[in-house]
Amino acid sequence: MRDPVGIVGAGLVGLATARHLARSGVPVVVWEKEATVARHQSGHNSGVVHAGIYYPPGSAKARNCRRGVELLRGYCAGRGLPWDERGKLVVARDEAETGRLREIERRAQANGVPGVRWLDGPAIRALEPDVAGVAALLSPTTAIVDFPAIARAFAADVTERGGQILTGTPVTAVRRHGDGVHVSTPAGTHPVSRLVICAGLQTDLLARAAGDRAAPEIIPFRGEYLRLQPGVRDRVRHLIYPVPDPAYPFLGVHLTPRIDGEVDLGPNAVLALAREGYRWRDVSAGQLSRLARSAAFRRLARQNWRAGLREMHGSLSRRAFLAEARSYLPWLESGHVVPAPAGVRAQAVDPDGSLVDDFRIHRIGLVTAIRNAPSPAATSSMAIAEQIVGELSISPVQGGR
Ligand SMILES: Cc1cc2nc3c(=O)[nH]c(=O)nc-3n(C[C@H](O)[C@H](O)[C@H](O)COP(=O)(O)OP(=O)(O)OC[C@H]3O[C@@H](n4cnc5c(N)ncnc54)[C@H](O)[C@@H]3O)c2cc1C
């Protein structure tokens, strides 16, 4: 009997990969340090199935997002999981943003996103009377889903096929040798034939332990949300996004209906002082000292201090947070919102201080490390899994499917 393929991390990417392997009859074991699956990014995000309008044509994001939408839609339909095709408006607030919106329209067409339409001001108001803007791009197939429920369904598929998901089990060391890899956990040392590291916020640390290079390193960016009070929830039906700043991989504070009926505004992007720093008071001495020693972080901070201060101000002052959203939702008042749970993004940063935009996967012998899987990696998880498994070159087992 051959050693199983090991996977670190039971987020959407790790679980989709485990599921893909288990369905092919490949023995698989997933180690997850938390007590349940999807406890970090996969359970703390906007819940949006992105249609693929933003990403540079030909990029890994563009490819995996379009393929990921198709796979995920089929999966949710097959498993009876909710899929609410609300549609989304990306709203330009002035002429400068209109120019940038035209570029997004061009990318959407090149990426084959269905049904995308340009709207002028009156057309916006016909669709959404409470949204202000001079032009908008409508992406009618953008959907909202329940990503934690999808993660649980992936996990159930893995165990049904004989795969193991070991929660509450942190991977503490990885050692490569000639024809395999040894993975250490508090329960002992386990041989695996191949290892896939899908550890989100911890991924660079584990990849280094497996012999990968240090760069890119993960800098955690907290994304905070405000939640609309019930009385104003129904004023907008679609997802409403601003035109993103091309200098950043983040999409800007947007209004997102949730599958449970809540409507959230966010996320901003504030430097987190711990890898899993969901609140300002979560501070890790280890992470602070890593940041202090990081040349990539110093360069990032030097290049982006203005935006950093703006985001910090928005985090500390609800008024400042709301000011941005008010530029396209002018009726919004402070009394309309309450704080909502935050998420923390695992954002990879290159040694020159630039934020890595595209998905990035490293291979170090028998170890595959997912070094950058930010949004839309939840949307793309099944497509990323397909790609990872294809590149593992494992011969399928008879009877798998
Ligand atoms: C605020 C926010 C909003 C977002 N919005 C969207 C969106 O609307 N649509 C979209 O497509 N994407 C969105 N994303 C991105 C998306 O959530 C992530 O890209 C995706 O969830 C990444 O999945 P993952 O499996 O790589 O990472 P994670 O979900 O973070 O999973 C990594 C797992 O590894 C585990 N782990 C780490 N170290 C170890 C160890 N040593 N041993 C064992 N286990 C370990 C962690 O506990 C964790 O469970 C958003 C992200 C954030 C933070």
Coordinates of N, CA, C and O in Angstrom, one line a residue, residues 86-252:
R86 N -27.2 36.9 -7.6 CA -27.7 38.3 -7.3 C -27.3 39.2 -8.4 O -27.9 40.2 -8.7
G87 N -26.1 39.0 -9.0 CA -25.5 40.0 -9.9 C -24.8 41.1 -9.2 O -25.2 41.4 -8.0
K88 N -23.9 41.8 -9.8 CA -23.1 42.8 -9.2 C -23.0 44.0 -10.1 O -22.9 43.9 -11.3
L89 N -22.9 45.2 -9.4 CA -22.6 46.4 -10.1 C -21.3 47.0 -9.7 O -21.1 47.1 -8.5
V90 N -20.4 47.2 -10.6 CA -19.1 48.0 -10.2 C -19.4 49.4 -10.7 O -19.6 49.7 -11.9
V91 N -19.4 50.3 -9.7 CA -19.9 51.7 -9.9 C -18.7 52.7 -10.1 O -17.9 52.8 -9.1
A92 N -18.7 53.4 -11.2 CA -17.7 54.5 -11.3 C -18.4 55.8 -10.8 O -19.5 56.1 -11.1
R93 N -17.6 56.5 -9.9 CA -18.2 57.7 -9.3 C -17.8 59.0 -10.1 O -18.4 60.0 -9.8
D94 N -16.8 58.9 -11.0 CA -16.5 60.1 -11.7 C -15.8 59.7 -13.1 O -15.7 58.5 -13.3
E95 N -15.4 60.7 -13.8 CA -14.9 60.3 -15.2 C -13.6 59.5 -15.1 O -13.4 58.6 -15.9
A96 N -12.7 59.8 -14.1 CA -11.5 59.0 -14.0 C -11.8 57.6 -13.8 O -11.2 56.7 -14.4
E97 N -12.8 57.3 -12.9 CA -13.1 55.9 -12.7 C -13.8 55.3 -13.9 O -13.7 54.1 -14.1
T98 N -14.5 56.1 -14.7 CA -15.1 55.5 -15.9 C -14.1 54.9 -16.8 O -14.3 53.9 -17.4
G99 N -13.0 55.6 -16.9 CA -11.9 55.1 -17.8 C -11.4 53.8 -17.3 O -11.2 52.9 -18.1
R100 N -11.2 53.7 -16.0 CA -10.7 52.4 -15.4 C -11.8 51.3 -15.5 O -11.4 50.1 -15.7
L101 N -13.0 51.7 -15.5 CA -14.1 50.7 -15.6 C -14.1 50.1 -17.0 O -14.5 49.0 -17.2
R102 N -13.8 51.0 -18.0 CA -13.7 50.5 -19.4 C -12.7 49.4 -19.5 O -12.9 48.4 -20.3
E103 N -11.6 49.5 -18.8 CA -10.5 48.5 -18.8 C -11.1 47.2 -18.2 O -10.8 46.1 -18.7
I104 N -11.9 47.3 -17.1 CA -12.4 46.1 -16.5 C -13.4 45.5 -17.5 O -13.5 44.3 -17.7
E105 N -14.2 46.3 -18.2 CA -15.1 45.8 -19.2 C -14.3 45.0 -20.3 O -14.7 43.9 -20.7
R106 N -13.2 45.5 -20.7 CA -12.4 44.9 -21.7 C -11.9 43.5 -21.2 O -12.0 42.5 -21.9
R107 N -11.4 43.5 -19.9 CA -11.0 42.2 -19.3 C -12.1 41.2 -19.2 O -11.9 40.0 -19.5
A108 N -13.3 41.7 -18.8 CA -14.4 40.8 -18.6 C -14.7 40.1 -19.9 O -15.0 38.9 -20.0
Q109 N -14.7 40.9 -21.0 CA -15.0 40.3 -22.3 C -13.9 39.3 -22.7 O -14.2 38.2 -23.2
A110 N -12.6 39.7 -22.5 CA -11.5 38.8 -22.9 C -11.6 37.5 -22.1 O -11.2 36.5 -22.5
N111 N -12.1 37.6 -20.8 CA -12.1 36.4 -19.9 C -13.4 35.6 -20.2 O -13.6 34.6 -19.5
G112 N -14.2 36.1 -21.1 CA -15.4 35.3 -21.4 C -16.5 35.3 -20.3 O -17.3 34.3 -20.2
V113 N -16.6 36.4 -19.6 CA -17.6 36.5 -18.5 C -19.0 36.8 -19.2 O -19.1 37.7 -19.9
P114 N -20.0 35.9 -18.9 CA -21.2 36.1 -19.6 C -22.1 37.3 -19.1 O -22.1 37.6 -18.0
G115 N -22.7 37.9 -20.1 CA -23.8 38.9 -19.8 C -23.4 40.2 -19.3 O -24.2 41.0 -18.9
V116 N -22.1 40.5 -19.3 CA -21.6 41.8 -18.7 C -22.2 43.0 -19.6 O -22.1 43.0 -20.8
R117 N -22.7 44.0 -18.9 CA -23.4 45.1 -19.6 C -22.9 46.4 -19.0 O -22.8 46.6 -17.8
W118 N -22.7 47.4 -19.9 CA -22.4 48.8 -19.5 C -23.6 49.5 -19.2 O -24.6 49.5 -19.9
L119 N -23.7 50.3 -18.0 CA -24.9 51.0 -17.7 C -24.5 52.5 -17.5 O -23.5 52.8 -16.9
D120 N -25.3 53.4 -18.1 CA -25.1 54.9 -17.8 C -25.8 55.2 -16.5 O -26.5 54.4 -15.9
G121 N -25.7 56.5 -16.1 CA -26.3 56.9 -14.8 C -27.8 56.6 -14.7 O -28.2 55.9 -13.7
P122 N -28.6 57.0 -15.7 CA -30.1 56.7 -15.6 C -30.3 55.1 -15.5 O -31.2 54.7 -14.8
A123 N -29.5 54.4 -16.3 CA -29.7 52.9 -16.2 C -29.4 52.3 -14.8 O -30.0 51.4 -14.4
I124 N -28.4 52.9 -14.2 CA -28.0 52.5 -12.8 C -29.3 52.7 -11.9 O -29.7 51.8 -11.2
R125 N -29.8 54.0 -12.0 CA -30.9 54.3 -11.1 C -32.2 53.5 -11.4 O -33.0 53.2 -10.5
A126 N -32.3 53.1 -12.7 CA -33.5 52.3 -13.0 C -33.4 50.9 -12.3 O -34.4 50.3 -11.9
L127 N -32.1 50.4 -12.2 CA -31.9 49.1 -11.6 C -31.8 49.2 -10.0 O -32.3 48.4 -9.3
E128 N -31.1 50.3 -9.6 CA -30.8 50.4 -8.2 C -31.0 51.9 -7.8 O -30.1 52.7 -7.9
P129 N -32.2 52.3 -7.5 CA -32.5 53.8 -7.3 C -31.7 54.4 -6.2 O -31.5 55.6 -6.2
D130 N -31.1 53.6 -5.3 CA -30.4 54.2 -4.1 C -28.9 54.1 -4.3 O -28.2 54.3 -3.3
V131 N -28.4 53.9 -5.5 CA -27.0 53.9 -5.8 C -26.6 55.1 -6.7 O -27.3 55.3 -7.7
A132 N -25.6 55.8 -6.3 CA -25.1 57.0 -7.0 C -23.9 56.6 -7.9 O -23.0 55.9 -7.4
G133 N -23.9 57.0 -9.1 CA -22.7 56.8 -9.9 C -22.9 57.3 -11.3 O -24.1 57.5 -11.7
V134 N -21.8 57.5 -12.1 CA -22.0 58.1 -13.4 C -22.0 56.9 -14.5 O -22.5 57.1 -15.6
A135 N -21.5 55.8 -14.1 CA -21.6 54.6 -15.0 C -21.3 53.4 -14.1 O -20.8 53.5 -13.0
A136 N -21.7 52.2 -14.7 CA -21.5 51.0 -13.9 C -21.4 49.8 -14.9 O -21.8 49.9 -16.0
L137 N -20.7 48.8 -14.4 CA -20.6 47.5 -15.2 C -21.5 46.5 -14.4 O -21.3 46.4 -13.2
L138 N -22.4 45.9 -15.1 CA -23.3 44.9 -14.5 C -22.7 43.5 -14.8 O -22.6 43.2 -16.0
S139 N -22.5 42.8 -13.8 CA -22.1 41.4 -14.0 C -23.2 40.5 -13.4 O -23.3 40.3 -12.2
P140 N -24.1 40.1 -14.3 CA -25.4 39.5 -13.8 C -25.2 38.1 -13.1 O -26.0 37.6 -12.4
T141 N -24.0 37.4 -13.4 CA -23.9 36.1 -12.9 C -23.1 36.0 -11.6 O -22.9 34.9 -11.1
T142 N -22.6 37.1 -11.1 CA -21.9 37.1 -9.8 C -22.9 36.5 -8.8 O -24.0 37.0 -8.7
A143 N -22.4 35.6 -7.9 CA -23.3 34.9 -7.0 C -22.9 35.0 -5.6 O -21.7 35.3 -5.3
I144 N -23.8 34.7 -4.7 CA -23.3 34.6 -3.2 C -23.6 33.1 -2.8 O -24.6 32.5 -3.3
V145 N -22.8 32.6 -2.0 CA -22.9 31.2 -1.5 C -22.5 31.1 0.0 O -22.1 32.1 0.6
D146 N -22.6 29.9 0.5 CA -22.1 29.7 1.9 C -20.8 28.9 1.8 O -20.9 27.6 1.8
F147 N -19.7 29.6 1.8 CA -18.4 28.9 1.7 C -18.1 27.9 2.8 O -17.6 26.8 2.5
P148 N -18.4 28.2 4.1 CA -18.2 27.2 5.1 C -19.0 25.9 4.9 O -18.5 24.8 5.1
A149 N -20.2 26.0 4.4 CA -21.0 24.8 4.1 C -20.4 24.1 2.9 O -20.4 22.8 2.9
I150 N -19.9 24.8 2.0 CA -19.2 24.1 0.8 C -18.0 23.3 1.4 O -17.7 22.2 1.0
A151 N -17.2 24.0 2.3 CA -16.0 23.3 2.8 C -16.4 22.1 3.6 O -15.8 21.0 3.5
R152 N -17.5 22.1 4.3 CA -18.0 20.9 5.1 C -18.4 19.8 4.1 O -18.1 18.6 4.4
A153 N -19.0 20.2 3.0 CA -19.4 19.2 2.0 C -18.2 18.6 1.4 O -18.2 17.3 1.2
F154 N -17.2 19.4 1.0 CA -15.9 18.8 0.5 C -15.4 17.8 1.5 O -14.9 16.7 1.1
A155 N -15.3 18.2 2.8 CA -14.8 17.3 3.8 C -15.5 16.0 3.9 O -14.9 14.9 4.0
A156 N -16.8 16.1 3.8 CA -17.7 14.9 3.9 C -17.3 14.0 2.7 O -17.2 12.7 2.8
D157 N -17.1 14.6 1.5 CA -16.8 13.8 0.3 C -15.4 13.0 0.5 O -15.3 11.9 0.1
V158 N -14.5 13.7 1.2 CA -13.2 13.1 1.4 C -13.3 11.9 2.3 O -12.8 10.8 2.0
T159 N -14.0 12.1 3.4 CA -14.1 10.9 4.4 C -15.0 9.8 3.8 O -14.6 8.6 4.0
E160 N -16.0 10.1 3.0 CA -16.8 9.1 2.4 C -15.9 8.2 1.5 O -16.2 7.0 1.3
R161 N -14.9 8.8 0.9 CA -14.0 8.0 0.0 C -12.8 7.4 0.7 O -11.8 7.1 0.1
G162 N -12.9 7.4 2.0 CA -11.8 6.8 2.8 C -10.6 7.7 3.2 O -9.6 7.2 3.8
G163 N -10.7 9.0 2.8 CA -9.7 9.9 3.2 C -9.8 10.3 4.6 O -10.8 10.1 5.2
Q164 N -8.7 10.8 5.2 CA -8.7 11.2 6.6 C -8.6 12.7 6.7 O -7.8 13.3 6.1
I165 N -9.4 13.3 7.6 CA -9.3 14.7 7.9 C -9.0 14.8 9.4 O -9.9 14.5 10.2
L166 N -7.8 15.1 9.8 CA -7.4 15.1 11.2 C -7.4 16.6 11.7 O -6.5 17.3 11.5
T167 N -8.5 17.0 12.3 CA -8.6 18.3 12.9 C -7.9 18.4 14.2 O -7.6 17.3 14.8
G168 N -7.7 19.6 14.7 CA -7.0 19.7 16.0 C -5.5 19.2 15.9 O -5.0 18.8 17.0
T169 N -4.9 19.1 14.7 CA -3.6 18.5 14.6 C -2.7 19.4 13.7 O -2.7 19.3 12.5
P170 N -1.9 20.2 14.4 CA -1.0 21.1 13.7 C 0.2 20.3 13.1 O 0.7 19.4 13.8
V171 N 0.6 20.7 11.9 CA 1.8 20.2 11.4 C 3.0 21.0 12.0 O 2.9 22.3 11.8
T172 N 3.9 20.4 12.6 CA 5.0 21.2 13.3 C 6.3 21.1 12.5 O 7.2 22.0 12.8
A173 N 6.5 20.1 11.7 CA 7.8 20.1 10.9 C 7.5 19.3 9.6 O 6.6 18.4 9.6
V174 N 8.3 19.6 8.6 CA 8.3 18.8 7.4 C 9.7 18.5 7.0 O 10.6 19.4 7.0
R175 N 10.0 17.2 6.6 CA 11.3 16.9 6.2 C 11.2 16.1 4.9 O 10.5 15.1 4.9
R176 N 12.0 16.6 3.9 CA 12.0 15.8 2.6 C 13.1 14.9 2.6 O 14.2 15.1 3.2
H177 N 12.9 13.7 2.1 CA 14.0 12.7 1.8 C 13.9 12.2 0.5 O 12.9 12.5 -0.2
G178 N 14.7 11.3 0.1 CA 14.8 10.8 -1.3 C 13.5 10.6 -2.0 O 13.2 11.3 -3.0
D179 N 12.7 9.6 -1.5 CA 11.5 9.3 -2.3 C 10.2 9.5 -1.5 O 9.2 8.9 -1.7
G180 N 10.3 10.5 -0.6 CA 9.1 10.8 0.2 C 9.3 12.0 1.1 O 10.3 12.7 1.0
V181 N 8.3 12.2 1.9 CA 8.3 13.4 2.8 C 7.8 12.9 4.2 O 6.9 12.0 4.3
H182 N 8.5 13.4 5.3 CA 8.0 13.1 6.6 C 7.3 14.3 7.2 O 7.9 15.4 7.2
V183 N 6.1 14.1 7.7 CA 5.4 15.2 8.3 C 5.3 15.0 9.8 O 4.9 13.9 10.2
S184 N 5.6 16.0 10.6 CA 5.5 15.8 12.1 C 4.3 16.5 12.6 O 4.0 17.7 12.2
T185 N 3.6 15.9 13.5 CA 2.5 16.5 14.3 C 2.7 16.0 15.7 O 3.5 15.1 16.0
P186 N 1.9 16.6 16.7 CA 2.0 16.1 18.0 C 1.8 14.6 18.2 O 2.2 14.0 19.2
A187 N 1.1 14.0 17.2 CA 0.9 12.5 17.3 C 2.0 11.7 16.8 O 2.0 10.5 16.9
G188 N 3.0 12.3 16.2 CA 4.2 11.5 15.7 C 4.6 12.0 14.3 O 4.3 13.1 13.9
T189 N 5.4 11.1 13.6 CA 5.9 11.5 12.3 C 5.3 10.5 11.3 O 5.1 9.3 11.5
H190 N 4.8 11.1 10.2 CA 4.0 10.4 9.2 C 4.6 10.5 7.8 O 4.9 11.6 7.4
P191 N 4.9 9.3 7.2 CA 5.4 9.4 5.8 C 4.3 9.7 4.8 O 3.2 9.1 5.0
V192 N 4.6 10.5 3.9 CA 3.6 10.8 2.8 C 4.4 10.7 1.5 O 5.6 10.9 1.4
S193 N 3.7 10.3 0.4 CA 4.3 10.2 -0.9 C 4.5 11.6 -1.5 O 5.5 11.9 -2.2
R194 N 3.6 12.5 -1.2 CA 3.7 13.9 -1.7 C 3.0 14.7 -0.6 O 2.1 14.3 0.1
L195 N 3.4 16.0 -0.6 CA 2.8 16.9 0.4 C 2.3 18.2 -0.3 O 3.1 18.8 -1.1
V196 N 1.1 18.6 0.0 CA 0.6 19.9 -0.6 C 0.3 20.8 0.6 O -0.5 20.5 1.5
I197 N 0.9 21.9 0.6 CA 0.8 22.9 1.7 C -0.2 24.0 1.3 O 0.1 24.8 0.4
C198 N -1.4 23.9 1.9 CA -2.4 24.9 1.6 C -2.8 25.6 3.0 O -3.9 25.5 3.4
A199 N -1.8 26.2 3.6 CA -1.9 26.7 5.0 C -2.2 28.1 5.1 O -2.1 28.7 6.2
G200 N -2.7 28.8 4.0 CA -3.2 30.1 4.1 C -2.2 31.1 4.7 O -1.1 31.3 4.3
L201 N -2.6 31.6 5.9 CA -1.8 32.6 6.6 C -0.5 32.1 7.1 O 0.4 32.9 7.4
Q202 N -0.3 30.8 7.2 CA 1.0 30.2 7.7 C 1.8 29.6 6.6 O 2.8 28.9 6.8
T203 N 1.4 29.7 5.3 CA 1.9 28.9 4.3 C 3.4 29.2 4.0 O 4.1 28.2 3.8
D204 N 3.9 30.4 4.1 CA 5.3 30.7 3.9 C 6.2 30.0 4.9 O 7.3 29.5 4.6
L205 N 5.7 30.0 6.2 CA 6.5 29.4 7.3 C 6.7 27.9 7.0 O 7.8 27.4 7.1
L206 N 5.6 27.2 6.7 CA 5.7 25.8 6.4 C 6.5 25.5 5.2 O 7.2 24.5 5.1
A207 N 6.3 26.3 4.1 CA 7.0 26.1 2.9 C 8.5 26.2 3.1 O 9.3 25.4 2.6
R208 N 8.9 27.1 3.9 CA 10.3 27.3 4.2 C 10.8 26.1 5.0 O 11.9 25.6 4.8
A209 N 10.0 25.6 5.9 CA 10.4 24.4 6.7 C 10.6 23.2 5.8 O 11.4 22.3 6.1
A210 N 9.9 23.2 4.6 CA 10.0 22.1 3.7 C 11.2 22.4 2.7 O 11.3 21.6 1.7
G211 N 11.9 23.4 2.8 CA 13.1 23.7 2.0 C 12.8 24.7 0.9 O 13.7 24.9 0.0
D212 N 11.6 25.3 0.8 CA 11.4 26.3 -0.2 C 12.1 27.6 0.2 O 12.5 27.8 1.3
R213 N 12.2 28.5 -0.8 CA 12.8 29.8 -0.5 C 11.9 30.7 0.3 O 10.7 30.4 0.4
A214 N 12.4 31.7 0.9 CA 11.7 32.6 1.9 C 10.6 33.4 1.2 O 9.5 33.6 1.7
A215 N 10.9 33.9 0.0 CA 10.0 34.8 -0.7 C 9.0 34.0 -1.6 O 9.4 32.9 -2.1
P216 N 7.8 34.5 -1.7 CA 7.2 35.7 -1.1 C 6.7 35.4 0.3 O 6.3 34.3 0.6
E217 N 6.9 36.4 1.2 CA 6.4 36.2 2.6 C 4.9 36.6 2.7 O 4.5 37.5 1.9
I218 N 4.3 36.0 3.7 CA 2.8 36.4 3.9 C 2.8 37.6 4.9 O 3.4 37.5 5.9
I219 N 2.1 38.6 4.4 CA 1.8 39.7 5.3 C 0.2 39.7 5.5 O -0.5 39.7 4.6
P220 N -0.2 39.6 6.8 CA -1.7 39.5 7.0 C -2.4 40.8 7.0 O -1.9 41.8 7.6
F221 N -3.4 40.9 6.2 CA -4.2 42.2 6.1 C -5.6 41.9 6.6 O -6.3 41.1 6.0
R222 N -6.0 42.5 7.7 CA -7.3 42.3 8.2 C -8.3 43.0 7.3 O -8.1 44.1 6.9
G223 N -9.5 42.4 7.1 CA -10.6 43.0 6.4 C -11.8 43.1 7.3 O -12.3 42.1 7.7
E224 N -12.1 44.4 7.7 CA -13.2 44.6 8.7 C -14.5 44.9 7.9 O -14.4 45.5 6.9
Y225 N -15.6 44.5 8.6 CA -16.9 44.7 7.9 C -17.8 45.4 8.9 O -17.7 45.3 10.1
L226 N -18.8 46.1 8.3 CA -19.9 46.7 9.1 C -21.1 46.0 8.5 O -21.2 45.6 7.4
R227 N -22.1 45.8 9.4 CA -23.3 45.1 9.0 C -24.5 46.0 9.0 O -24.7 46.8 9.9
L228 N -25.3 46.0 7.9 CA -26.5 46.9 7.8 C -27.6 46.5 8.8 O -27.8 45.3 9.0
Q229 N -28.2 47.4 9.4 CA -29.3 47.2 10.3 C -30.5 46.7 9.5 O -30.6 47.1 8.3
P230 N -31.4 45.9 10.0 CA -32.5 45.3 9.3 C -33.3 46.4 8.5 O -33.7 46.1 7.3
G231 N -33.5 47.6 9.0 CA -34.4 48.6 8.4 C -33.8 49.0 7.0 O -34.6 49.6 6.2
V232 N -32.5 48.9 6.8 CA -32.0 49.4 5.5 C -31.4 48.3 4.6 O -30.9 48.6 3.5
R233 N -31.5 47.1 5.1 CA -31.0 46.0 4.3 C -31.5 45.9 2.9 O -30.8 45.5 2.0
D234 N -32.8 46.2 2.7 CA -33.4 46.0 1.4 C -33.3 47.1 0.4 O -33.9 47.1 -0.6
R235 N -32.5 48.2 0.8 CA -32.5 49.3 -0.1 C -31.7 49.0 -1.4 O -31.9 49.7 -2.4
V236 N -30.9 48.0 -1.4 CA -30.1 47.6 -2.5 C -30.2 46.1 -2.7 O -30.1 45.3 -1.8
R237 N -30.3 45.7 -4.0 CA -30.5 44.3 -4.2 C -29.2 43.6 -4.7 O -28.9 42.5 -4.3
H238 N -28.5 44.3 -5.6 CA -27.3 43.7 -6.1 C -26.1 43.8 -5.2 O -26.2 44.6 -4.2
L239 N -25.0 43.1 -5.5 CA -23.7 43.5 -4.8 C -23.3 44.8 -5.4 O -23.3 44.9 -6.7
I240 N -22.8 45.7 -4.6 CA -22.3 47.0 -5.2 C -20.9 47.2 -4.8 O -20.5 47.2 -3.6
Y241 N -20.0 47.4 -5.8 CA -18.6 47.5 -5.6 C -18.1 48.9 -6.2 O -18.6 49.3 -7.3
P242 N -17.1 49.5 -5.6 CA -16.5 50.6 -6.3 C -15.5 50.1 -7.4 O -15.3 48.9 -7.5
V243 N -15.0 51.0 -8.2 CA -14.0 50.6 -9.2 C -12.7 50.5 -8.3 O -12.3 51.4 -7.6
P244 N -12.0 49.3 -8.4 CA -10.8 49.1 -7.6 C -9.7 50.0 -8.0 O -9.5 50.4 -9.2
D245 N -8.8 50.3 -7.0 CA -7.6 51.0 -7.3 C -6.6 50.1 -7.9 O -6.3 49.0 -7.3
P246 N -6.1 50.4 -9.1 CA -5.3 49.4 -9.8 C -4.0 49.1 -9.1 O -3.3 48.1 -9.4
A247 N -3.6 50.0 -8.1 CA -2.3 49.8 -7.4 C -2.4 48.7 -6.4 O -1.4 48.2 -5.9
Y248 N -3.7 48.2 -6.0 CA -3.8 47.2 -5.0 C -4.6 46.0 -5.5 O -5.5 46.2 -6.3
P249 N -4.3 44.9 -4.9 CA -5.1 43.7 -5.3 C -6.5 43.6 -4.6 O -7.2 42.7 -4.8
F250 N -6.8 44.6 -3.7 CA -8.0 44.5 -3.0 C -9.1 45.2 -3.8 O -8.8 46.1 -4.5
L251 N -10.4 44.8 -3.5 CA -11.4 45.3 -4.4 C -12.1 46.6 -3.9 O -13.0 47.1 -4.5
G252 N -11.8 47.1 -2.7 CA -12.4 48.3 -2.2 C -13.6 47.9 -1.3 O -14.2 46.8 -1.5

